[in-house]
């Protein structure tokens, strides 16, 4: 008889019921599984495909699963970059009635790269720097929202390409806690945990010969902490300005926007004779992502969005349209979509649309620099497809993606 299981989920996909819940995850038959790269973990984690969606299934304790499920849901509500919780399956038992551990199901993060996949060959030091940047920015963003991670590490983070940089996502929230705000002590503690974990991971990479010889594990973890501190300071420092220096406040807000942070309000207090103390209230990262989403409905990472918006704004400046919304619509249908459609089906799984477009713009710029004149979009697209995209190492195998083919 098929054992009864208990499923907790906001959206139950009936296909979930058909998975072999009475078998320990470790022994699931291959026909249910998708082979995708994954990070190092204590628990058994497997990927399954149901319909067109890939899920990550993790066998874990019941309390832990519930806690992680709730936290991931809470993070999703505040739009935080983390994997999405889908369901908990509990009350499992094998055919002899012996209880099995509950599982937590999350949606597989498309186009994500566990750091081990990135390190399958030795990374260039610049790439390493970008990874650390992304991780430091994730922790800053996390602390701004009052989230204490408690187990920040490279293997608990997933990376996605973001127009030459990386965007980091939280994958393991097991030890986390969401508070209204964090004290300096709590932030420091979280950073210290990150430092210890990353040091260990960098040592492992070094032992496996995967760390570039110029990179020292000690420096790697120190750099994450330094980057974090610089960014945190930039965002939160109190600045004294003169009464007539409105311009300085504007400059600060622009700089924060440039870094990708949205500013909700600026708190000012009078110090003495006309001087103010100013502290911007940063509400969230994702300034460019949100503007792009609002204007075009495209969901992109922060740096991709910045590139796409630059192109959109240039396009608008060149056209006769003053209305931003109208110009955005025209850009989307006349510029962005044709580029994406120009990619032949067998190359579509290499890069997601926003990343593809960002790279095409970059390519156009390089060609134009070399030619000493603007080569135009269409030739740049053709050249990108023929000279660059086809020769990409088969990243698809690493990415394990489901890209809509429309
Ligand atoms: N939704 C997901 N999308 C993509 N990859 C995932 C997802 N969930 C898990 N993974 C992969 O599985 C790995 C292990 O997941 P996770 O960190 O949650 O397991 P864990 O056993 O709790 O880890 P730890 O040993 O840190 O406690 C991750 O590093 C990641 O590579
Ligand atoms: Mg983990």
Coordinates of C-alpha atoms and ligand atoms in Angstrom, one line a residue:
X1 CA 0.0 0.0 0.0
X2 CA 1.2 3.5 -0.7
X3 CA 2.2 5.2 2.5
X4 CA 0.4 8.4 3.5
X5 CA 2.6 11.4 3.7
X6 CA 1.8 14.9 5.0
X7 CA 2.5 17.8 2.7
X8 CA 2.7 21.4 3.9
X9 CA 2.7 23.8 1.0
X10 CA 1.3 27.0 -0.3
X11 CA 0.9 25.6 -3.7
X12 CA 0.6 21.9 -3.9
X13 CA 1.7 20.4 -7.2
X14 CA -0.2 17.0 -7.2
X15 CA 2.8 15.6 -9.1
X16 CA 4.7 15.8 -5.8
X17 CA 2.6 13.0 -4.5
X18 CA 3.9 10.7 -7.1
X19 CA 7.5 10.8 -5.9
X20 CA 8.8 7.7 -4.2
X21 CA 8.4 9.0 -0.6
X22 CA 8.7 5.6 0.9
X23 CA 12.3 5.3 -0.3
X24 CA 15.2 7.1 1.4
X25 CA 16.3 10.0 -0.8
X26 CA 19.7 8.5 -1.2
X27 CA 18.2 5.5 -3.0
X28 CA 15.8 7.3 -5.4
X29 CA 15.8 5.8 -8.8
X30 CA 17.7 7.8 -11.4
X31 CA 14.6 8.3 -13.6
X32 CA 13.2 10.9 -11.1
X33 CA 16.5 12.8 -10.8
X34 CA 18.3 15.5 -12.6
X35 CA 22.0 15.6 -12.4
X36 CA 23.0 19.1 -11.5
X37 CA 26.0 20.5 -9.7
X38 CA 25.5 21.1 -6.0
X39 CA 27.5 22.4 -3.1
X40 CA 28.8 20.4 -0.2
X41 CA 26.2 19.6 2.4
X42 CA 25.6 17.4 5.4
X43 CA 22.1 16.4 4.3
X44 CA 21.2 14.4 1.3
X45 CA 20.1 16.8 -1.5
X46 CA 18.7 15.7 -4.8
X47 CA 17.2 17.5 -7.8
X48 CA 14.0 16.3 -9.4
X49 CA 12.1 17.5 -12.4
X50 CA 8.3 17.7 -12.3
X51 CA 6.6 19.0 -15.3
X52 CA 8.8 21.8 -16.5
X53 CA 10.2 22.7 -13.1
X54 CA 13.2 21.5 -11.3
X55 CA 13.1 21.2 -7.5
X56 CA 15.8 20.6 -4.9
X57 CA 14.7 18.0 -2.3
X58 CA 16.6 17.9 1.0
X59 CA 16.2 15.3 3.7
X60 CA 16.4 16.9 7.1
X61 CA 14.8 17.0 10.6
X62 CA 11.2 18.0 11.0
X63 CA 11.8 21.0 13.2
X64 CA 14.6 22.1 11.0
X65 CA 12.6 21.8 7.9
X66 CA 9.7 23.8 9.3
X67 CA 12.0 26.5 10.5
X68 CA 13.8 26.8 7.2
X69 CA 10.5 26.7 5.3
X70 CA 9.1 29.6 7.4
X71 CA 12.2 31.6 7.0
X72 CA 12.5 31.2 3.3
X73 CA 8.9 32.2 3.0
X74 CA 9.5 35.3 5.0
X75 CA 12.5 36.2 2.9
X76 CA 10.5 35.7 -0.2
X77 CA 7.9 38.2 1.1
X78 CA 10.5 40.9 1.5
X79 CA 11.9 40.1 -2.0
X80 CA 15.3 38.9 -0.6
X81 CA 17.5 36.9 -3.0
X82 CA 17.2 33.4 -1.7
X83 CA 15.8 30.1 -3.0
X84 CA 12.1 29.7 -2.7
X85 CA 10.5 27.2 -0.4
X86 CA 7.9 25.0 -2.0
X87 CA 6.8 22.3 0.5
X88 CA 7.6 20.1 3.4
X89 CA 6.8 16.4 3.1
X90 CA 6.6 14.7 6.5
X91 CA 5.3 11.4 8.0
X92 CA 7.3 9.4 5.6
X93 CA 7.8 5.7 6.2
X94 CA 9.5 2.9 4.2
X95 CA 7.6 -0.3 3.1
X96 CA 8.3 -1.9 6.5
X97 CA 6.8 1.1 8.3
X98 CA 10.1 2.4 9.5
X99 CA 10.0 6.2 9.7
X100 CA 12.0 8.3 7.2
X101 CA 13.2 11.8 7.6
X102 CA 11.0 14.7 6.3
X103 CA 12.1 16.6 3.3
X104 CA 12.2 20.3 2.5
X105 CA 11.5 21.1 -1.2
X106 CA 12.8 24.3 -2.8
X107 CA 12.6 25.5 -6.3
X108 CA 15.9 25.0 -8.1
X109 CA 17.4 28.4 -8.8
X110 CA 17.7 28.6 -12.5
X111 CA 21.1 29.5 -14.0
X112 CA 22.7 29.2 -10.5
X113 CA 26.3 28.2 -10.0
X114 CA 27.4 26.6 -6.8
X115 CA 30.9 27.9 -6.1
X116 CA 32.3 24.4 -6.6
X117 CA 31.1 24.5 -10.2
X118 CA 32.8 27.9 -10.7
X119 CA 36.0 26.4 -9.3
X120 CA 36.0 23.4 -11.5
X121 CA 39.0 25.0 -13.0
X122 CA 41.2 27.6 -11.4
X123 CA 39.5 31.0 -11.4
X124 CA 41.2 34.1 -12.4
X125 CA 41.8 36.4 -9.4
X126 CA 39.5 39.0 -10.8
X127 CA 36.7 36.5 -11.0
X128 CA 37.3 35.6 -7.4
X129 CA 37.2 39.3 -6.5
X130 CA 33.7 39.5 -8.1
X131 CA 32.5 36.5 -6.2
X132 CA 33.6 38.0 -2.9
X133 CA 32.0 41.3 -3.9
X134 CA 28.7 39.6 -4.5
X135 CA 28.9 37.7 -1.2
X136 CA 29.7 40.8 0.8
X137 CA 26.8 42.7 -0.8
X138 CA 24.5 39.8 0.0
X139 CA 25.5 40.0 3.7
X140 CA 25.1 43.7 3.8
X141 CA 21.6 43.5 2.2
X142 CA 20.8 40.7 4.6
X143 CA 21.8 42.7 7.7
X144 CA 19.9 45.8 6.4
X145 CA 16.7 43.7 6.5
X146 CA 17.5 42.4 10.0
X147 CA 18.3 38.9 8.9
X148 CA 21.0 37.0 10.9
X149 CA 22.4 34.2 8.8
X150 CA 24.4 32.3 11.3
X151 CA 26.1 30.1 8.7
X152 CA 27.3 32.2 5.9
X153 CA 29.6 30.3 3.6
X154 CA 30.4 29.8 0.0
X155 CA 28.5 26.5 -0.1
X156 CA 25.4 28.1 1.4
X157 CA 25.4 30.7 -1.4
X158 CA 24.5 30.3 -5.0
X159 CA 25.8 32.6 -7.7
X160 CA 24.2 33.8 -10.9
X161 CA 26.0 35.7 -13.7
X162 CA 25.2 39.4 -13.6
X163 CA 26.6 41.3 -16.6
X164 CA 30.3 40.6 -15.8
X165 CA 29.7 40.4 -12.1
X166 CA 27.9 37.9 -9.9
X167 CA 24.7 38.1 -7.9
X168 CA 24.6 36.0 -4.8
X169 CA 21.6 34.1 -3.4
X170 CA 21.1 32.5 0.0
X171 CA 20.5 28.8 -0.3
X172 CA 20.6 27.5 3.3
X173 CA 18.6 29.4 5.9
X174 CA 18.6 26.6 8.5
X175 CA 20.4 28.7 11.1
X176 CA 18.9 32.1 10.3
X177 CA 16.7 34.4 12.2
X178 CA 14.7 37.4 11.0
X179 CA 14.6 40.3 13.5
X180 CA 13.4 43.8 13.2
X181 CA 17.0 45.0 13.3
X182 CA 20.4 43.7 14.2
X183 CA 22.8 45.1 16.7
X184 CA 26.4 45.8 15.8
X185 CA 27.3 42.9 18.0
X186 CA 25.1 40.5 16.0
X187 CA 26.4 41.8 12.7
X188 CA 29.9 41.3 13.9
X189 CA 29.2 37.8 15.0
X190 CA 27.6 36.9 11.7
X191 CA 30.6 38.2 9.9
X192 CA 33.0 36.3 12.1
X193 CA 31.1 33.0 11.3
X194 CA 31.4 33.9 7.6
X195 CA 35.1 34.5 8.0
X196 CA 35.7 31.2 9.6
X197 CA 33.6 29.2 7.1
X198 CA 35.2 30.9 4.1
X199 CA 38.7 30.4 5.4
X200 CA 38.0 26.6 5.7
X201 CA 36.5 26.5 2.2
X202 CA 39.4 28.4 0.7
X203 CA 41.8 26.0 2.4
X204 CA 39.9 23.1 0.8
X205 CA 40.1 24.7 -2.6
X206 CA 43.8 25.3 -2.1
X207 CA 44.4 21.7 -1.1
X208 CA 42.6 20.6 -4.3
X209 CA 44.8 22.9 -6.4
X210 CA 41.8 25.0 -7.4
X211 CA 42.9 28.3 -5.8
X212 CA 45.0 30.6 -8.0
X213 CA 48.5 30.6 -6.7
X214 CA 48.4 34.3 -6.1
X215 CA 45.4 33.9 -3.7
X216 CA 45.9 33.3 0.0
X217 CA 43.0 31.7 2.0
X218 CA 43.7 34.1 4.8
X219 CA 43.3 37.1 2.4
X220 CA 40.1 35.7 0.9
X221 CA 38.1 35.6 4.1
X222 CA 39.7 38.9 5.2
X223 CA 38.5 40.5 2.0
X224 CA 34.9 39.5 2.4
X225 CA 34.9 41.2 5.8
X226 CA 36.7 44.3 4.5
X227 CA 34.3 44.7 1.5
X228 CA 31.3 44.2 3.9
X229 CA 32.6 46.9 6.2
X230 CA 33.3 49.4 3.4
X231 CA 29.9 48.9 1.9
X232 CA 28.1 49.0 5.2
X233 CA 29.9 52.3 6.1
X234 CA 29.1 53.8 2.7
X235 CA 25.4 53.1 3.2
X236 CA 25.0 54.1 6.9
X237 CA 27.5 56.8 7.8
X238 CA 26.3 60.0 9.2
X239 CA 27.5 63.0 7.2
X240 CA 27.7 66.6 8.3
X241 CA 26.8 69.1 5.7
X242 CA 26.3 72.9 5.6
X243 CA 22.8 74.3 5.3
X244 CA 23.2 75.5 1.7
X245 CA 24.8 72.3 0.5
X246 CA 21.7 70.5 -0.6
X247 CA 23.8 69.3 -3.5
X248 CA 25.8 67.1 -1.1
X249 CA 22.7 65.2 0.0
X250 CA 21.7 64.6 -3.6
X251 CA 25.2 63.4 -4.4
X252 CA 25.1 60.9 -1.6
X253 CA 21.7 59.6 -2.7
X254 CA 23.0 59.3 -6.3
X255 CA 26.0 57.4 -5.1
X256 CA 23.8 55.0 -3.1
X257 CA 21.5 54.5 -6.1
X258 CA 24.6 53.8 -8.2
X259 CA 25.6 51.1 -5.7
X260 CA 22.1 49.7 -6.2
X261 CA 20.5 50.8 -3.0
X262 CA 17.1 52.6 -2.8
X263 CA 16.8 55.5 -0.4
X264 CA 13.4 56.0 1.3
X265 CA 14.1 59.1 3.3
X266 CA 16.9 61.2 4.6
X267 CA 17.0 61.8 8.4
X268 CA 18.4 65.2 9.3
X269 CA 19.2 66.8 12.6
X270 CA 20.6 70.3 13.2
X271 CA 24.1 70.3 14.7
X272 CA 25.0 73.9 15.2
X273 CA 24.7 77.1 13.3
X274 CA 23.3 75.9 10.1
X275 CA 25.1 72.5 9.8
X276 CA 23.1 69.3 9.5
X277 CA 23.8 65.7 10.3
X278 CA 22.4 63.6 7.6
X279 CA 21.7 59.9 7.5
X280 CA 20.0 58.3 4.6
X281 CA 17.5 55.5 5.3
X282 CA 18.4 52.8 2.8
X283 CA 15.4 50.6 2.3
X284 CA 16.7 47.9 0.0
X285 CA 19.1 46.9 -2.7
X286 CA 17.8 46.3 -6.2
X287 CA 17.3 50.0 -7.3
X288 CA 18.0 49.2 -11.0
X289 CA 16.2 45.9 -11.0
X290 CA 13.1 47.5 -9.7
X291 CA 13.2 50.3 -12.2
X292 CA 13.6 47.9 -15.0
X293 CA 10.8 45.7 -13.8
X294 CA 8.5 48.7 -13.4
X295 CA 9.2 50.0 -16.9
X296 CA 9.5 46.8 -18.9
X297 CA 8.3 43.8 -16.8
X298 CA 11.7 42.3 -17.2
X299 CA 13.1 40.6 -14.2
X300 CA 16.9 40.9 -14.2
X301 CA 19.8 41.1 -11.8
X302 CA 21.1 44.5 -10.6
X303 CA 24.0 44.9 -13.0
X304 CA 22.2 43.4 -15.9
X305 CA 19.4 45.9 -15.2
X306 CA 21.8 48.8 -15.1
X307 CA 23.1 47.9 -18.5
X308 CA 19.7 47.4 -20.0
X309 CA 18.5 50.7 -18.5
X310 CA 21.5 52.5 -20.0
X311 CA 20.5 51.1 -23.4
X312 CA 16.9 52.0 -22.8
X313 CA 17.7 55.5 -21.7
X314 CA 20.1 56.1 -24.7
X315 CA 17.4 54.7 -27.0
X316 CA 14.9 57.1 -25.5
X317 CA 17.2 60.1 -25.8
X318 CA 17.6 59.3 -29.5
X319 CA 13.9 58.9 -30.1
X320 CA 11.3 61.6 -30.0
X321 CA 9.4 60.0 -27.1
X322 CA 9.3 61.9 -23.9
X323 CA 7.1 59.6 -22.0
X324 CA 9.3 57.1 -20.1
X325 CA 6.7 54.3 -20.1
X326 CA 6.0 54.6 -23.8
X327 CA 9.7 54.7 -24.7
X328 CA 10.3 51.6 -22.5
X329 CA 7.6 49.7 -24.3
X330 CA 9.1 50.6 -27.7
X331 CA 12.6 49.7 -26.6
X332 CA 11.3 46.3 -25.3
X333 CA 9.5 45.4 -28.5
X334 CA 11.8 46.9 -31.0
X335 CA 15.2 46.4 -29.5
X336 CA 15.3 43.9 -26.6
X337 CA 12.9 41.2 -27.9
X338 CA 14.4 41.0 -31.5
X339 CA 17.8 40.4 -30.0
X340 CA 16.5 37.6 -27.8
X341 CA 14.6 36.1 -30.7
X342 CA 17.7 36.2 -32.9
X343 CA 19.2 33.4 -30.9
X344 CA 18.7 30.0 -32.6
X345 CA 17.0 27.4 -30.5
X346 CA 20.0 25.2 -29.9
X347 CA 21.9 28.2 -28.3
X348 CA 19.1 29.5 -26.1
X349 CA 20.1 27.5 -23.1
X350 CA 23.5 29.0 -22.8
X351 CA 22.6 32.4 -21.4
X352 CA 19.3 33.8 -20.0
X353 CA 17.8 36.7 -22.0
X354 CA 18.9 39.6 -19.8
X355 CA 22.4 38.3 -19.5
X356 CA 22.5 37.7 -23.2
X357 CA 21.4 41.2 -24.0
X358 CA 23.9 42.7 -21.6
X359 CA 26.7 40.7 -23.2
X360 CA 25.6 41.7 -26.7
X361 CA 25.7 45.4 -25.7
X362 CA 29.2 44.9 -24.3
X363 CA 30.2 43.1 -27.5
X364 CA 28.8 45.9 -29.6
X365 CA 30.9 48.4 -27.6
X366 CA 34.1 46.4 -28.1
X367 CA 33.5 46.0 -31.8
X368 CA 32.8 49.7 -32.2
X369 CA 35.9 50.6 -30.2
X370 CA 38.0 48.5 -32.6
X371 CA 36.3 49.9 -35.7
X372 CA 36.4 53.5 -34.5
X373 CA 32.7 53.9 -35.2
X374 CA 29.4 52.5 -34.0
X375 CA 28.9 49.2 -35.8
X376 CA 25.2 49.0 -35.0
X377 CA 23.1 46.5 -33.1
X378 CA 22.2 44.0 -35.8
X379 CA 25.8 43.3 -36.9
X380 CA 26.9 43.1 -33.3
X381 CA 24.2 40.5 -32.6
X382 CA 25.3 38.4 -35.6
X383 CA 28.9 38.6 -34.6
X384 CA 28.1 37.7 -31.0
X385 CA 26.1 34.6 -32.0
X386 CA 28.6 33.4 -34.6
X387 CA 31.9 34.3 -32.9
X388 CA 31.2 34.2 -29.2
X389 CA 28.1 32.3 -28.1
X390 CA 28.7 29.1 -30.2
X391 CA 32.2 28.8 -28.8
X392 CA 31.1 29.1 -25.2
X393 CA 32.2 26.1 -23.2
X394 CA 29.1 24.1 -22.7
X395 CA 27.8 26.1 -19.8
X396 CA 24.4 24.5 -20.1
X397 CA 25.8 21.4 -18.5
X398 CA 26.7 23.4 -15.4
X399 CA 23.6 25.5 -15.4
X400 CA 20.9 22.9 -15.8
X401 CA 18.3 25.3 -17.0
X402 CA 14.8 25.4 -18.0
X403 CA 14.5 28.4 -20.4
X404 CA 11.2 29.2 -21.9
X405 CA 11.6 28.6 -25.6
X406 CA 9.1 31.1 -26.7
Ligands
LIG1 N1 16.9 25.4 -4.5 C1 18.2 25.1 -4.9 N2 18.6 25.5 -6.1 C2 19.9 25.2 -6.4 N3 20.8 24.5 -5.7 C3 20.3 24.0 -4.5 C4 19.0 24.4 -4.0 N4 18.9 23.8 -2.8 C5 20.0 23.2 -2.5 N5 20.9 23.3 -3.5 C6 22.3 22.8 -3.6 O1 22.4 21.8 -2.5 C7 23.5 22.2 -1.7 C8 23.1 21.8 -0.2 O2 22.0 22.5 0.2 P1 21.9 23.0 1.7 O3 23.0 23.9 2.0 O4 20.5 23.5 2.0 O5 22.2 21.6 2.5 P2 22.7 21.4 4.0 O6 22.9 20.0 4.1 O7 21.7 22.0 4.9 O8 24.0 22.1 4.1 P3 24.9 22.3 5.4 O9 25.9 21.3 5.4 O10 25.4 23.7 5.2 O11 23.9 22.3 6.6 C9 23.7 23.7 -1.8 O12 25.0 24.1 -1.6 C10 23.3 23.9 -3.3 O13 24.4 23.7 -4.1
LIG2 MG1 24.4 24.1 3.4

